[in-house]
PDB file of C-alpha atoms in Angstrom:
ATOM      1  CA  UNK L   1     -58.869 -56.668  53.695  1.00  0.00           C
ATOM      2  CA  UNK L   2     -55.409 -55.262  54.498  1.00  0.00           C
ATOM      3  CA  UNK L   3     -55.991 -52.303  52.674  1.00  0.00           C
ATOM      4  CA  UNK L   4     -59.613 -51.560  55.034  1.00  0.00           C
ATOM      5  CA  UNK L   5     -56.768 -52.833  58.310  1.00  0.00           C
ATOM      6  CA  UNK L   6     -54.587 -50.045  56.948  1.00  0.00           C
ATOM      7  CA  UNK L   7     -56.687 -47.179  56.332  1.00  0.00           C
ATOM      8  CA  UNK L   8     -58.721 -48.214  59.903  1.00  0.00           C
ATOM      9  CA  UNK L   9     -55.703 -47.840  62.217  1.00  0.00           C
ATOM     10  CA  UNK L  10     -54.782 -44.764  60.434  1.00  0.00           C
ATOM     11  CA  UNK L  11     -57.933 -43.099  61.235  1.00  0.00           C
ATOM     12  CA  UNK L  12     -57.311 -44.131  64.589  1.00  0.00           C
ATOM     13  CA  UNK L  13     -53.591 -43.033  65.133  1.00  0.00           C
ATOM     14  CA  UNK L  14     -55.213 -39.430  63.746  1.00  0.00           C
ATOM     15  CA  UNK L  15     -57.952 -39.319  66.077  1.00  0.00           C
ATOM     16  CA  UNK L  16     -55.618 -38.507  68.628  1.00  0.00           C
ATOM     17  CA  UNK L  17     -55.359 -35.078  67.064  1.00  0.00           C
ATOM     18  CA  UNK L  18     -58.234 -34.614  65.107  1.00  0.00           C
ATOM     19  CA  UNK L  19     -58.499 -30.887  64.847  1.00  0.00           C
ATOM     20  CA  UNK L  20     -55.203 -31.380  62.824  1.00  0.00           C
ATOM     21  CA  UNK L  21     -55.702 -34.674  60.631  1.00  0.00           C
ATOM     22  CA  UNK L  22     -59.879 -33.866  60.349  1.00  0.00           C
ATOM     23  CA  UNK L  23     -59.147 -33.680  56.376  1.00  0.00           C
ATOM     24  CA  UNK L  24     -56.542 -37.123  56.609  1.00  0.00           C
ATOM     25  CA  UNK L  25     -59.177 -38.399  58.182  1.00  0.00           C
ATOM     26  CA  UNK L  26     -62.112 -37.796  55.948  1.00  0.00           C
ATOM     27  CA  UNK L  27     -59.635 -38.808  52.943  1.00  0.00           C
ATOM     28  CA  UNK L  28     -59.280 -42.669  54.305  1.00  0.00           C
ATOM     29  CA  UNK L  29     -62.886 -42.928  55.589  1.00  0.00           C
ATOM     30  CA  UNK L  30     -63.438 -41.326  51.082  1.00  0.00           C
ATOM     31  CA  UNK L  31     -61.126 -44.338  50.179  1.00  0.00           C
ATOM     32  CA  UNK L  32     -62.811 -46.804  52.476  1.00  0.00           C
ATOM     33  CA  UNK L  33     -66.163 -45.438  50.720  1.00  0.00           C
ATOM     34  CA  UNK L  34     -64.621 -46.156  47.630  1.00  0.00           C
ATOM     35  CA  UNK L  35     -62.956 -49.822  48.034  1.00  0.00           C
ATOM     36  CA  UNK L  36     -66.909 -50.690  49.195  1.00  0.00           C
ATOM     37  CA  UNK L  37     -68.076 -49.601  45.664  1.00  0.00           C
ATOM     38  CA  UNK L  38     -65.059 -51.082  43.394  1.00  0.00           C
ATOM     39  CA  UNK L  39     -61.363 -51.731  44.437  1.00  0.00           C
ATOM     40  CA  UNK L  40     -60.336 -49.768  41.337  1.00  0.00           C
ATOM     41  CA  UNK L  41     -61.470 -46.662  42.915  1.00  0.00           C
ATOM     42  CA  UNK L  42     -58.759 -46.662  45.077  1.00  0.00           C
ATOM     43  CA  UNK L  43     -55.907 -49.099  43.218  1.00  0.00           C
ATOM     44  CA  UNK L  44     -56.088 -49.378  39.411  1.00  0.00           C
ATOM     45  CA  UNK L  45     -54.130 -52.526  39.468  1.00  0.00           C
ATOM     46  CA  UNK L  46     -57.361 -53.615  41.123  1.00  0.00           C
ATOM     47  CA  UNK L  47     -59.407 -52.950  38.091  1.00  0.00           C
ATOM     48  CA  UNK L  48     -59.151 -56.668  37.267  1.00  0.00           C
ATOM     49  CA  UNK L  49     -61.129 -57.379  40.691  1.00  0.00           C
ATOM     50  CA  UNK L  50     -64.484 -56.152  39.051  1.00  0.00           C
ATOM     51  CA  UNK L  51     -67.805 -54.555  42.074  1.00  0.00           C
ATOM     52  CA  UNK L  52     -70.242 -56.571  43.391  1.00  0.00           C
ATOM     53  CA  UNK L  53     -72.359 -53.654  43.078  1.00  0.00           C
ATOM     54  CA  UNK L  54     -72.110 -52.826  39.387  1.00  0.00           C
ATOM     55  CA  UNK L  55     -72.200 -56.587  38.867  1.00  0.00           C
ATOM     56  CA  UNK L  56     -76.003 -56.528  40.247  1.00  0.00           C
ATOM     57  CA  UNK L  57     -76.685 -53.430  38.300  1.00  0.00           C
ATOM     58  CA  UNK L  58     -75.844 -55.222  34.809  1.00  0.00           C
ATOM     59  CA  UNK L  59     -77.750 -57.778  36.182  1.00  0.00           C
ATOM     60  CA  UNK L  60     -81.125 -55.958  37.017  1.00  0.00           C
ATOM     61  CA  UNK L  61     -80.923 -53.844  33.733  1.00  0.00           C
ATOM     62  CA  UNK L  62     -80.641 -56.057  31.364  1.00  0.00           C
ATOM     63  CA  UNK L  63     -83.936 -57.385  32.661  1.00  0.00           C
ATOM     64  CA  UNK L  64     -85.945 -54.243  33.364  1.00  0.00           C
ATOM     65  CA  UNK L  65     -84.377 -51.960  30.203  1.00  0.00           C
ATOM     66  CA  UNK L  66     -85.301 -55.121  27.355  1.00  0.00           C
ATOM     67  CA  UNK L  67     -89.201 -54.223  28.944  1.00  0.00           C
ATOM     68  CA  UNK L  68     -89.239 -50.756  28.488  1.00  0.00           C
ATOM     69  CA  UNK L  69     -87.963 -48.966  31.946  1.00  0.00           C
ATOM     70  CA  UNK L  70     -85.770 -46.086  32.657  1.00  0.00           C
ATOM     71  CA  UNK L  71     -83.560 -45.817  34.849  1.00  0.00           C
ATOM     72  CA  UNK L  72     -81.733 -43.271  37.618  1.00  0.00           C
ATOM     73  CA  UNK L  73     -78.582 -44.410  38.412  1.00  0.00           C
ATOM     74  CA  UNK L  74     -76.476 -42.288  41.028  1.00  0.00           C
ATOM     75  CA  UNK L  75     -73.250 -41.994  42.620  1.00  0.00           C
ATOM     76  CA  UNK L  76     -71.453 -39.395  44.329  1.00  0.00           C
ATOM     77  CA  UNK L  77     -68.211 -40.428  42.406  1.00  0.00           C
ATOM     78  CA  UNK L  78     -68.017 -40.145  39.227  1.00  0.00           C
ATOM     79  CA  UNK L  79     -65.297 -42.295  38.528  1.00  0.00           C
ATOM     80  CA  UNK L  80     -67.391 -44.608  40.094  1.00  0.00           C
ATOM     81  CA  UNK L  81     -70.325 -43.838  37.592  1.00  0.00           C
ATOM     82  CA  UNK L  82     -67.542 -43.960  34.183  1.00  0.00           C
ATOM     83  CA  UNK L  83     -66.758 -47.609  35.637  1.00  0.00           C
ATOM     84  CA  UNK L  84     -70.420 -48.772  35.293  1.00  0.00           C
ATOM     85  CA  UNK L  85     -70.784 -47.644  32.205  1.00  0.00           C
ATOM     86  CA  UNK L  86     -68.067 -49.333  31.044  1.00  0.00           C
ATOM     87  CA  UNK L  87     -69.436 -52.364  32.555  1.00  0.00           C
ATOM     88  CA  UNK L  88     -73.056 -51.943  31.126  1.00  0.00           C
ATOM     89  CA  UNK L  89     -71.471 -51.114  27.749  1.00  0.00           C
ATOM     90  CA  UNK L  90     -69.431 -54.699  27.680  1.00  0.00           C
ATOM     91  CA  UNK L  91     -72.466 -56.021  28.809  1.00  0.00           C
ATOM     92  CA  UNK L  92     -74.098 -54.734  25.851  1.00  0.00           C
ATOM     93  CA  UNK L  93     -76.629 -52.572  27.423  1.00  0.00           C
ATOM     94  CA  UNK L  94     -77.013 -49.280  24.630  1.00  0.00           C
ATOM     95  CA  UNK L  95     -78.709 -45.691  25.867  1.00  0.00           C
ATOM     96  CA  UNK L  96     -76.259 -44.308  28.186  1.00  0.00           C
ATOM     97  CA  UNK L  97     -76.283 -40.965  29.072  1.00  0.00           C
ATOM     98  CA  UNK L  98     -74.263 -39.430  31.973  1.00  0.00           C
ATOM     99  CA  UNK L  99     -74.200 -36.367  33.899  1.00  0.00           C
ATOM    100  CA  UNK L 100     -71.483 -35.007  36.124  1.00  0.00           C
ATOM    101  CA  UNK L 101     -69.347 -31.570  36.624  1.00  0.00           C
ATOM    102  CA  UNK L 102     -67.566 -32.580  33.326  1.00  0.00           C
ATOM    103  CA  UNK L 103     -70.833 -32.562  31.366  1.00  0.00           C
ATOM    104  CA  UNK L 104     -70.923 -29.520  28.735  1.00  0.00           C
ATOM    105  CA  UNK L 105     -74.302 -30.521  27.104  1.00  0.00           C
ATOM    106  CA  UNK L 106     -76.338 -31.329  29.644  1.00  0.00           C
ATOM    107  CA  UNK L 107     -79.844 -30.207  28.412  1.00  0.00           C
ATOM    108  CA  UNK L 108     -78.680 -32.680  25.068  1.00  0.00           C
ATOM    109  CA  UNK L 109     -78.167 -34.982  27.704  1.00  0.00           C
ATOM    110  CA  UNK L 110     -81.434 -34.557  29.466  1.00  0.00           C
ATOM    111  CA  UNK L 111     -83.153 -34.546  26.418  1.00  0.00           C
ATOM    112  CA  UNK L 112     -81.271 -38.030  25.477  1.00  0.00           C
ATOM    113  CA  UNK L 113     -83.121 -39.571  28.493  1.00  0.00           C
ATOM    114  CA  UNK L 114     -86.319 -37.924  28.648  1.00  0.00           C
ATOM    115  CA  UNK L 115     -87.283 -38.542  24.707  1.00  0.00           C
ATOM    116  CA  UNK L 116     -86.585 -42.033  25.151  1.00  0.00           C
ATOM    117  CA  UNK L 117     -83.913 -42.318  22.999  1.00  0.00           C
ATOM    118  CA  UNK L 118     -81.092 -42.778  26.273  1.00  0.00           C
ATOM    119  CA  UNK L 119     -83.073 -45.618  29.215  1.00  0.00           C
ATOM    120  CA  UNK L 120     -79.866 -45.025  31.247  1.00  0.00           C
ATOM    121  CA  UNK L 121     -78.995 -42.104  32.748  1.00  0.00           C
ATOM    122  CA  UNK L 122     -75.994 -42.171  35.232  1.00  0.00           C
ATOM    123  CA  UNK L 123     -75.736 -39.377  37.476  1.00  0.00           C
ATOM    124  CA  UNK L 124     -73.503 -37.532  40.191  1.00  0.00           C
ATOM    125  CA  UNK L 125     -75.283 -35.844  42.921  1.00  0.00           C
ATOM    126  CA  UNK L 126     -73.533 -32.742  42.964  1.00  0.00           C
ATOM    127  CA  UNK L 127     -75.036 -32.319  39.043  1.00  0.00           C
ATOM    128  CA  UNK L 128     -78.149 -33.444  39.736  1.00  0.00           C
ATOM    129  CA  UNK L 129     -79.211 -33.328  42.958  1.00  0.00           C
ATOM    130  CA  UNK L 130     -81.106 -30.368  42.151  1.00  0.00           C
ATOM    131  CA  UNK L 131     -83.244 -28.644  39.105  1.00  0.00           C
ATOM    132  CA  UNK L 132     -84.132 -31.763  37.670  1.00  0.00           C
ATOM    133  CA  UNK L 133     -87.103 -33.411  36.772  1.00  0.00           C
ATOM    134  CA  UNK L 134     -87.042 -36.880  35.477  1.00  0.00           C
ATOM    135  CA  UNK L 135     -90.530 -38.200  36.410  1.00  0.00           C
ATOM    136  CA  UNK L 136     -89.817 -40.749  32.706  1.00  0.00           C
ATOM    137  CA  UNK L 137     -87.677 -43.105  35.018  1.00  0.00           C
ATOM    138  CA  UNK L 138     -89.288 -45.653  37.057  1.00  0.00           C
ATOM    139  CA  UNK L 139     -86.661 -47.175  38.538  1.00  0.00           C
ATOM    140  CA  UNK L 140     -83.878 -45.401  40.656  1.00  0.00           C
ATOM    141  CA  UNK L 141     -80.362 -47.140  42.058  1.00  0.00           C
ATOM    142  CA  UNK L 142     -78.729 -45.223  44.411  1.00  0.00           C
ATOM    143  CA  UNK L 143     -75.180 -47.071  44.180  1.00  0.00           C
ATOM    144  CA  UNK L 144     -73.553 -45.159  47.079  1.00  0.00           C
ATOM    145  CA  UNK L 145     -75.232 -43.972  50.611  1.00  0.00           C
ATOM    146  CA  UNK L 146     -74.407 -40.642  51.513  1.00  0.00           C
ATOM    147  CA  UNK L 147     -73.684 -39.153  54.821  1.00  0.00           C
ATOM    148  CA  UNK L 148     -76.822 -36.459  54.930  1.00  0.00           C
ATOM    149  CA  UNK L 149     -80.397 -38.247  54.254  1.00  0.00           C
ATOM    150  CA  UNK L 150     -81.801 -35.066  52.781  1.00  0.00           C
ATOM    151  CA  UNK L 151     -79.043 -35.907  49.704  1.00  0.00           C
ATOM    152  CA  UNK L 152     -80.313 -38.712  48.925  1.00  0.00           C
ATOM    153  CA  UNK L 153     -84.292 -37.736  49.271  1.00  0.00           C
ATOM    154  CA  UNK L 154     -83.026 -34.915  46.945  1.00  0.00           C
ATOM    155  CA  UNK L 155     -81.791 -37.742  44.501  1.00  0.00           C
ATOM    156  CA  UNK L 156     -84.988 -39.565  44.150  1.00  0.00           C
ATOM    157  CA  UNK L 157     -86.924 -36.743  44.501  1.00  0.00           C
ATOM    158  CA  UNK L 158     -85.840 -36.760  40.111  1.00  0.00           C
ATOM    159  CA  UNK L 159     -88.574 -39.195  39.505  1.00  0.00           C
ATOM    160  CA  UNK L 160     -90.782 -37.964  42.305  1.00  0.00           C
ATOM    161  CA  UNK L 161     -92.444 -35.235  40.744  1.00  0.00           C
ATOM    162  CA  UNK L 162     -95.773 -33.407  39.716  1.00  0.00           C
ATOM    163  CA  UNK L 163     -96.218 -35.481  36.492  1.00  0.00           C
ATOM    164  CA  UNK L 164     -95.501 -38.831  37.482  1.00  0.00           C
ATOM    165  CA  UNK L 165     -97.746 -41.677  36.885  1.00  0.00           C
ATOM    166  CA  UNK L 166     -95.730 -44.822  37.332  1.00  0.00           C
ATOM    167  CA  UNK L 167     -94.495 -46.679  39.959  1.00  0.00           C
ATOM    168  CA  UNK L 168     -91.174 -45.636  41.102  1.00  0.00           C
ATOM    169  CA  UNK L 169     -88.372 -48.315  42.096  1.00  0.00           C
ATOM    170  CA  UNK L 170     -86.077 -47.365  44.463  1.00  0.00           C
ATOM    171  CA  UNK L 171     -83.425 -49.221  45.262  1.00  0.00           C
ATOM    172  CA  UNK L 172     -80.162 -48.172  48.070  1.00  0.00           C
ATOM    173  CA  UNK L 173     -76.951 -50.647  47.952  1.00  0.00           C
ATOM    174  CA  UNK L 174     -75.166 -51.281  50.549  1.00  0.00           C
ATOM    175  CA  UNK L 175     -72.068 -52.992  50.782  1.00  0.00           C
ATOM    176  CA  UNK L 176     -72.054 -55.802  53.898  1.00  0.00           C
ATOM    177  CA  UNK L 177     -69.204 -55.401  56.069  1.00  0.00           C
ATOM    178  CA  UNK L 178     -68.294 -51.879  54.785  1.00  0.00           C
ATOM    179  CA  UNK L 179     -68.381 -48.289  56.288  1.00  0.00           C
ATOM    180  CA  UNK L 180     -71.243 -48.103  54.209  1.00  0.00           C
ATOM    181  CA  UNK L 181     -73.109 -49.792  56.817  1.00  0.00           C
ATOM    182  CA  UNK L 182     -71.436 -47.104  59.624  1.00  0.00           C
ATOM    183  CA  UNK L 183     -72.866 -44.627  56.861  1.00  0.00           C
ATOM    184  CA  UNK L 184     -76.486 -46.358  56.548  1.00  0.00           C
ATOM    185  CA  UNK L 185     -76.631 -46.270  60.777  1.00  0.00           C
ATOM    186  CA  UNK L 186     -75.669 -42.638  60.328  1.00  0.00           C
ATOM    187  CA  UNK L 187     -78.368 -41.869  58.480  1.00  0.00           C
ATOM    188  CA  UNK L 188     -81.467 -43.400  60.592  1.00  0.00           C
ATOM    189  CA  UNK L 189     -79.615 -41.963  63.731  1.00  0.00           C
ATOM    190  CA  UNK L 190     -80.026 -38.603  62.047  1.00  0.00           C
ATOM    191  CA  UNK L 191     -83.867 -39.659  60.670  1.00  0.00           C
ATOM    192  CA  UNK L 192     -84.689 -40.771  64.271  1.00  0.00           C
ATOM    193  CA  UNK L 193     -82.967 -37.774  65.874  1.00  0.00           C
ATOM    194  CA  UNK L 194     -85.659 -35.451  63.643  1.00  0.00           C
ATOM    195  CA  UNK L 195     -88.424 -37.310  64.025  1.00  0.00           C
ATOM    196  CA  UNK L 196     -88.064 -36.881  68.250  1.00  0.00           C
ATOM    197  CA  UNK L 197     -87.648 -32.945  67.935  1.00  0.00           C
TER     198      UNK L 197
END
């Protein structure tokens, strides 16, 4: 709570002069993004505090994986995504795969989830928010809203393709409370805003 107090009258102090704090800005409203998702984003000595978010994650795959789904799992931060799968790993949950800018095999990795071998496959959008086809996964968590709709459409759009015959899962958190919620209102203002034009 103090640390959201802190970074919220900061942004306001700089909107005095945003055309010269618009990137201080964006960088507490990133860190605000972050504390929603897991206070070790932004502290490490908050590592101890554990997310909500990945919490409910173990949670619903240790149900659906033990049955035979596959799942999507993305984030925009992939520090973010290397903190779940720690989590799912001490949870026990096996067939991990991730891919993100760091990734140097990623058709291996691909392969990994699409063969069956990998039921998890954690992703950043910037790696694959395009040129992928995943239409194996029925169930997609998108961990982290983003700012432009058409991102995340992109995102599910993995699972949505020519070729798919199941059922596809899709499931947004939000954090209550959090500028993910200013994010979320962002988003349908934007939706709403096409749909009139």
């Amino acid at each position: 709570m103090l640390f959201r107090s802190r970074e919220r009258a900061a942004i306001l102090t700089l909107m005095d002069d945003y055309p010269n704090h618009r990137i201080d800005i964006l960088a507490s409203i990133t860190r605000l993004r972050q504390l929603a998702l897991d206070p070790a984003l932004v502290e490490e000595a908050h590592a101890h505090v554990g997310s909500a978010k990945t919490e409910y994650l173990a949670d619903q795959l240790a149900e659906i994986i033990p049955r035979g789904h596959r799942v999507l799992v993305f984030s925009q931060f992939t520090s973010f995504l290397a903190r779940i799968r720690e989590a799912l790993e001490r949870r026990g949950l096996k067939g991990i795969v991730q891919l993100d800018g760091s990734t140097t095999n990623r058709d291996g990795v691909i392969d990994s989830f699409t063969s069956g071998e990998c039921p998890i496959f954690l992703i950043s959008l910037k790696a694959g928010g395009v040129g992928l086809t995943l239409t194996e996964a029925d169930y997609v968590y998108l961990m982290d809203p983003w700012w432009n709709p058409a991102a995340e459409a992109q995102a599910v759009d993995r699972a949505h393709r020519i070729g798919q015959t199941k059922k596809v899962n899709v499931y947004r958190l939000v954090a209550n409370g959090t500028v993910e919620e200013k994010v979320v209102a962002l988003q349908e203002k934007k939706q709403i805003g096409r749909a009139h034009v």
